[in-house]
Amino acid sequence: MANQSSSSIAAYYDKAAGMVPEFTVLNYGFSSEPENSRVPANHAEFYCLRLYEHTVRDVNLAGRDVLEVSCGRGGGADFLFRNFAPRSYVGVDVSSKNVRMARQYSDGPVYRVGAAETLDFEAETFDVVINIEASHLYEDRQAFFSEVFRVLKPGGDFCYTDGCWANDDCSDELREAGFVLEERLEITDNVIRSLERDNERKERLFDAIADPKLVHEYKDWGGIVGFRTWRRFVERETLYFSHRLKRP
Ligand SMILES: C[S@@+](CC[C@H](N)C(=O)[O-])C[C@H]1O[C@@H](n2cnc3c(N)ncnc32)[C@H](O)[C@@H]1O
């Protein structure tokens, strides 16, 4: 989970956008027993959408203006837009190809190209900001937190989920940006459970990639059982957290 430059990340996700178009959601997912979910049980991306559902959990989206930073290919935005009745939903991503795929996939939310560290919105525009499994890719996480604080209205909610190195606790950075940290949950076991339950589907899609070098790279990144990302979670080298924060 090393930081890389935004342009190389955008280039990586632009290249990846042509690959495995079946993925509309690009995260490691969430699974619990019982699942207690409003995601249809037979949905191909059930576990990845479960992570969206978990991330917003008891935060009300109905009738509110929502920004998702790093919306990827739009599958999660589309799910929240259809099921949680926000007044408006804007998705931003640094990869123009992901934004194009998101626009093709769903027409409810508005999608824009943009960087997390320099959000192109007026101060106090949104009631809720959502960010899922992306901040470990940012060049400047503190700048991102400050930007989220700026664009949230007072009383607004920040629903924030990501994996990190085991010794990388971002709680102080979040407080420094001005947030009240209402809840911080470690959900690594839920993520591992999701990776294992969703493994067959993902591995089949990765195995269909023509270039064998890329197959290995994608399995490492994609959390396939036995590969790098899965191993790091199982060995507790990396952990996964979900946060509920408020701008006072
Ligand atoms: C692992 S994907 C997660 C996407 C989405 N949240 C989901 O769960 O499907 C990470 C996303 O972060 C985006 N990203 C990386 N760096 C970014 C930055 N600096 N600003 C905005 N988006 C960025 C990538 O283009 C990619 O779409």
Short mmCIF file of N, CA and C in Angstrom, two decimals, residues 30-115:
data_model
loop_
_atom_site.label_atom_id
_atom_site.label_comp_id
_atom_site.label_asym_id
_atom_site.label_seq_id
_atom_site.Cartn_x
_atom_site.Cartn_y
_atom_site.Cartn_z
N PHE A 30 -17.30 -7.04 1.74
CA PHE A 30 -17.61 -7.18 3.17
C PHE A 30 -18.57 -8.35 3.28
N SER A 31 -18.34 -9.20 4.29
CA SER A 31 -19.27 -10.31 4.53
C SER A 31 -19.41 -10.53 6.01
N SER A 32 -20.64 -10.79 6.45
CA SER A 32 -20.87 -11.06 7.88
C SER A 32 -21.84 -12.23 7.97
N GLU A 33 -21.97 -12.78 9.17
CA GLU A 33 -22.89 -13.90 9.39
C GLU A 33 -23.88 -13.52 10.49
N PRO A 34 -25.20 -13.36 10.21
CA PRO A 34 -25.82 -13.45 8.89
C PRO A 34 -25.54 -12.18 8.08
N GLU A 35 -25.86 -12.21 6.78
CA GLU A 35 -25.50 -11.06 5.94
C GLU A 35 -26.41 -9.85 6.18
N ASN A 36 -27.67 -10.05 6.57
CA ASN A 36 -28.56 -8.91 6.85
C ASN A 36 -28.40 -7.79 5.83
N SER A 37 -28.73 -8.06 4.59
CA SER A 37 -28.43 -7.10 3.53
C SER A 37 -29.63 -6.80 2.66
N ARG A 38 -29.64 -5.58 2.11
CA ARG A 38 -30.68 -5.31 1.10
C ARG A 38 -30.14 -5.50 -0.32
N VAL A 39 -28.87 -5.91 -0.44
CA VAL A 39 -28.35 -6.27 -1.77
C VAL A 39 -28.99 -7.61 -2.16
N PRO A 40 -29.57 -7.72 -3.37
CA PRO A 40 -30.16 -9.00 -3.77
C PRO A 40 -29.14 -10.14 -3.63
N ALA A 41 -29.57 -11.26 -3.00
CA ALA A 41 -28.63 -12.35 -2.68
C ALA A 41 -27.96 -12.91 -3.92
N ASN A 42 -28.64 -12.82 -5.08
CA ASN A 42 -28.06 -13.41 -6.30
C ASN A 42 -27.27 -12.39 -7.13
N HIS A 43 -27.03 -11.21 -6.57
CA HIS A 43 -26.27 -10.19 -7.32
C HIS A 43 -24.83 -10.65 -7.49
N ALA A 44 -24.30 -10.58 -8.73
CA ALA A 44 -22.94 -11.07 -8.99
C ALA A 44 -21.91 -10.36 -8.11
N GLU A 45 -22.15 -9.08 -7.79
CA GLU A 45 -21.17 -8.32 -7.00
C GLU A 45 -21.68 -8.08 -5.57
N PHE A 46 -22.39 -9.08 -5.07
CA PHE A 46 -23.02 -8.99 -3.75
C PHE A 46 -22.06 -8.47 -2.67
N TYR A 47 -20.90 -9.08 -2.54
CA TYR A 47 -20.00 -8.73 -1.43
C TYR A 47 -19.41 -7.33 -1.59
N CYS A 48 -19.10 -6.96 -2.83
CA CYS A 48 -18.55 -5.61 -3.07
C CYS A 48 -19.61 -4.55 -2.75
N LEU A 49 -20.86 -4.82 -3.08
CA LEU A 49 -21.93 -3.87 -2.74
C LEU A 49 -22.20 -3.88 -1.24
N ARG A 50 -22.00 -5.03 -0.60
CA ARG A 50 -22.14 -5.10 0.86
C ARG A 50 -21.19 -4.11 1.53
N LEU A 51 -19.99 -3.90 0.94
CA LEU A 51 -19.06 -2.94 1.55
C LEU A 51 -19.63 -1.52 1.46
N TYR A 52 -20.29 -1.21 0.35
CA TYR A 52 -20.96 0.10 0.26
C TYR A 52 -22.04 0.21 1.34
N GLU A 53 -22.83 -0.84 1.44
CA GLU A 53 -23.94 -0.85 2.41
C GLU A 53 -23.39 -0.71 3.84
N HIS A 54 -22.33 -1.43 4.14
CA HIS A 54 -21.72 -1.35 5.47
C HIS A 54 -21.17 0.06 5.71
N THR A 55 -20.53 0.63 4.71
CA THR A 55 -19.86 1.93 4.90
C THR A 55 -20.86 3.02 5.26
N VAL A 56 -22.05 3.00 4.65
CA VAL A 56 -23.02 4.06 4.97
C VAL A 56 -23.87 3.67 6.19
N ARG A 57 -23.91 2.41 6.55
CA ARG A 57 -24.77 1.82 7.59
C ARG A 57 -25.82 2.77 8.15
N ASP A 58 -25.65 3.34 9.34
CA ASP A 58 -26.75 4.11 9.93
C ASP A 58 -26.73 5.60 9.56
N VAL A 59 -25.97 5.98 8.55
CA VAL A 59 -26.02 7.38 8.09
C VAL A 59 -27.16 7.53 7.08
N ASN A 60 -28.00 8.51 7.30
CA ASN A 60 -29.15 8.72 6.42
C ASN A 60 -28.71 9.41 5.12
N LEU A 61 -29.06 8.82 3.98
CA LEU A 61 -28.76 9.47 2.69
C LEU A 61 -30.02 10.10 2.09
N ALA A 62 -31.17 9.71 2.58
CA ALA A 62 -32.44 10.11 1.94
C ALA A 62 -32.59 11.63 1.94
N GLY A 63 -32.84 12.19 0.75
CA GLY A 63 -33.08 13.62 0.60
C GLY A 63 -31.83 14.47 0.78
N ARG A 64 -30.65 13.85 0.80
CA ARG A 64 -29.42 14.62 1.08
C ARG A 64 -28.52 14.65 -0.17
N ASP A 65 -27.61 15.63 -0.17
CA ASP A 65 -26.67 15.79 -1.28
C ASP A 65 -25.39 15.02 -0.96
N VAL A 66 -25.08 14.04 -1.83
CA VAL A 66 -24.00 13.10 -1.54
C VAL A 66 -22.88 13.24 -2.57
N LEU A 67 -21.64 13.22 -2.07
CA LEU A 67 -20.46 13.17 -2.94
C LEU A 67 -19.72 11.86 -2.66
N GLU A 68 -19.40 11.12 -3.70
CA GLU A 68 -18.51 9.97 -3.53
C GLU A 68 -17.18 10.28 -4.19
N VAL A 69 -16.12 10.26 -3.41
CA VAL A 69 -14.78 10.50 -3.93
C VAL A 69 -14.17 9.14 -4.28
N SER A 70 -13.66 9.02 -5.52
CA SER A 70 -13.13 7.75 -6.04
C SER A 70 -14.26 6.74 -6.21
N CYS A 71 -15.15 7.07 -7.10
CA CYS A 71 -16.35 6.24 -7.34
C CYS A 71 -16.05 5.06 -8.25
N GLY A 72 -14.83 5.00 -8.82
CA GLY A 72 -14.50 3.88 -9.70
C GLY A 72 -15.46 3.79 -10.88
N ARG A 73 -15.95 2.58 -11.15
CA ARG A 73 -16.80 2.34 -12.32
C ARG A 73 -18.28 2.55 -12.06
N GLY A 74 -18.63 3.04 -10.88
CA GLY A 74 -19.99 3.50 -10.64
C GLY A 74 -20.97 2.47 -10.11
N GLY A 75 -20.54 1.22 -9.95
CA GLY A 75 -21.48 0.19 -9.47
C GLY A 75 -22.01 0.50 -8.08
N GLY A 76 -21.11 0.97 -7.20
CA GLY A 76 -21.53 1.29 -5.83
C GLY A 76 -22.40 2.52 -5.79
N ALA A 77 -22.05 3.53 -6.59
CA ALA A 77 -22.84 4.77 -6.65
C ALA A 77 -24.25 4.45 -7.12
N ASP A 78 -24.34 3.63 -8.15
CA ASP A 78 -25.64 3.26 -8.70
C ASP A 78 -26.49 2.55 -7.64
N PHE A 79 -25.86 1.63 -6.89
CA PHE A 79 -26.58 0.89 -5.84
C PHE A 79 -27.11 1.84 -4.75
N LEU A 80 -26.25 2.75 -4.29
CA LEU A 80 -26.70 3.68 -3.22
C LEU A 80 -27.76 4.63 -3.77
N PHE A 81 -27.58 5.10 -5.00
CA PHE A 81 -28.53 6.04 -5.59
C PHE A 81 -29.93 5.40 -5.69
N ARG A 82 -29.97 4.14 -6.12
CA ARG A 82 -31.27 3.48 -6.32
C ARG A 82 -31.93 3.07 -5.03
N ASN A 83 -31.14 2.77 -4.01
CA ASN A 83 -31.71 2.16 -2.80
C ASN A 83 -31.81 3.09 -1.61
N PHE A 84 -31.11 4.23 -1.62
CA PHE A 84 -31.07 5.07 -0.42
C PHE A 84 -31.61 6.49 -0.66
N ALA A 85 -32.17 6.72 -1.84
CA ALA A 85 -32.92 7.94 -2.17
C ALA A 85 -32.23 9.26 -1.82
N PRO A 86 -30.95 9.45 -2.18
CA PRO A 86 -30.35 10.78 -1.95
C PRO A 86 -31.02 11.81 -2.86
N ARG A 87 -30.92 13.10 -2.49
CA ARG A 87 -31.47 14.15 -3.36
C ARG A 87 -30.59 14.28 -4.62
N SER A 88 -29.26 14.23 -4.38
CA SER A 88 -28.33 14.25 -5.51
C SER A 88 -27.14 13.38 -5.14
N TYR A 89 -26.45 12.87 -6.18
CA TYR A 89 -25.28 12.00 -5.94
C TYR A 89 -24.25 12.33 -7.02
N VAL A 90 -23.08 12.81 -6.58
CA VAL A 90 -22.00 13.11 -7.52
C VAL A 90 -20.86 12.14 -7.24
N GLY A 91 -20.36 11.48 -8.28
CA GLY A 91 -19.20 10.60 -8.15
C GLY A 91 -18.01 11.22 -8.87
N VAL A 92 -16.86 11.24 -8.18
CA VAL A 92 -15.64 11.80 -8.76
C VAL A 92 -14.57 10.72 -8.78
N ASP A 93 -13.80 10.65 -9.87
CA ASP A 93 -12.67 9.70 -9.92
C ASP A 93 -11.58 10.28 -10.80
N VAL A 94 -10.32 9.95 -10.46
CA VAL A 94 -9.18 10.49 -11.20
C VAL A 94 -9.01 9.81 -12.56
N SER A 95 -9.58 8.61 -12.70
CA SER A 95 -9.44 7.88 -13.97
C SER A 95 -10.60 8.23 -14.91
N SER A 96 -10.25 8.87 -16.03
CA SER A 96 -11.32 9.29 -16.96
C SER A 96 -12.01 8.07 -17.56
N LYS A 97 -11.26 6.97 -17.71
CA LYS A 97 -11.90 5.77 -18.27
C LYS A 97 -12.90 5.18 -17.29
N ASN A 98 -12.55 5.19 -16.00
CA ASN A 98 -13.53 4.72 -15.02
C ASN A 98 -14.78 5.59 -15.04
N VAL A 99 -14.58 6.89 -15.16
CA VAL A 99 -15.72 7.81 -15.19
C VAL A 99 -16.59 7.52 -16.42
N ARG A 100 -15.93 7.25 -17.55
CA ARG A 100 -16.70 6.92 -18.76
C ARG A 100 -17.51 5.63 -18.54
N MET A 101 -16.87 4.62 -17.92
CA MET A 101 -17.59 3.36 -17.66
C MET A 101 -18.75 3.59 -16.69
N ALA A 102 -18.52 4.45 -15.69
CA ALA A 102 -19.59 4.73 -14.71
C ALA A 102 -20.78 5.39 -15.41
N ARG A 103 -20.48 6.33 -16.32
CA ARG A 103 -21.59 7.02 -17.04
C ARG A 103 -22.37 6.03 -17.90
N GLN A 104 -21.63 5.06 -18.48
CA GLN A 104 -22.32 4.07 -19.31
C GLN A 104 -23.15 3.13 -18.45
N TYR A 105 -22.65 2.85 -17.23
CA TYR A 105 -23.32 1.86 -16.38
C TYR A 105 -24.59 2.40 -15.76
N SER A 106 -24.57 3.66 -15.35
CA SER A 106 -25.74 4.17 -14.63
C SER A 106 -25.93 5.66 -14.89
N ASP A 107 -27.17 6.08 -14.99
CA ASP A 107 -27.42 7.48 -15.33
C ASP A 107 -28.04 8.27 -14.18
N GLY A 108 -28.20 7.68 -13.01
CA GLY A 108 -28.76 8.43 -11.88
C GLY A 108 -27.75 9.42 -11.31
N PRO A 109 -26.62 8.93 -10.83
CA PRO A 109 -25.59 9.85 -10.31
C PRO A 109 -24.94 10.65 -11.44
N VAL A 110 -24.33 11.77 -11.06
CA VAL A 110 -23.54 12.57 -12.01
C VAL A 110 -22.08 12.19 -11.77
N TYR A 111 -21.32 11.93 -12.84
CA TYR A 111 -19.92 11.51 -12.68
C TYR A 111 -18.99 12.56 -13.27
N ARG A 112 -17.88 12.80 -12.55
CA ARG A 112 -16.91 13.80 -13.00
C ARG A 112 -15.49 13.29 -12.79
N VAL A 113 -14.57 13.70 -13.65
CA VAL A 113 -13.15 13.41 -13.44
C VAL A 113 -12.61 14.43 -12.44
N GLY A 114 -11.84 13.96 -11.46
CA GLY A 114 -11.26 14.90 -10.49
C GLY A 114 -10.40 14.18 -9.49
N ALA A 115 -9.56 14.94 -8.78
CA ALA A 115 -8.64 14.36 -7.81
C ALA A 115 -9.13 14.59 -6.39
#
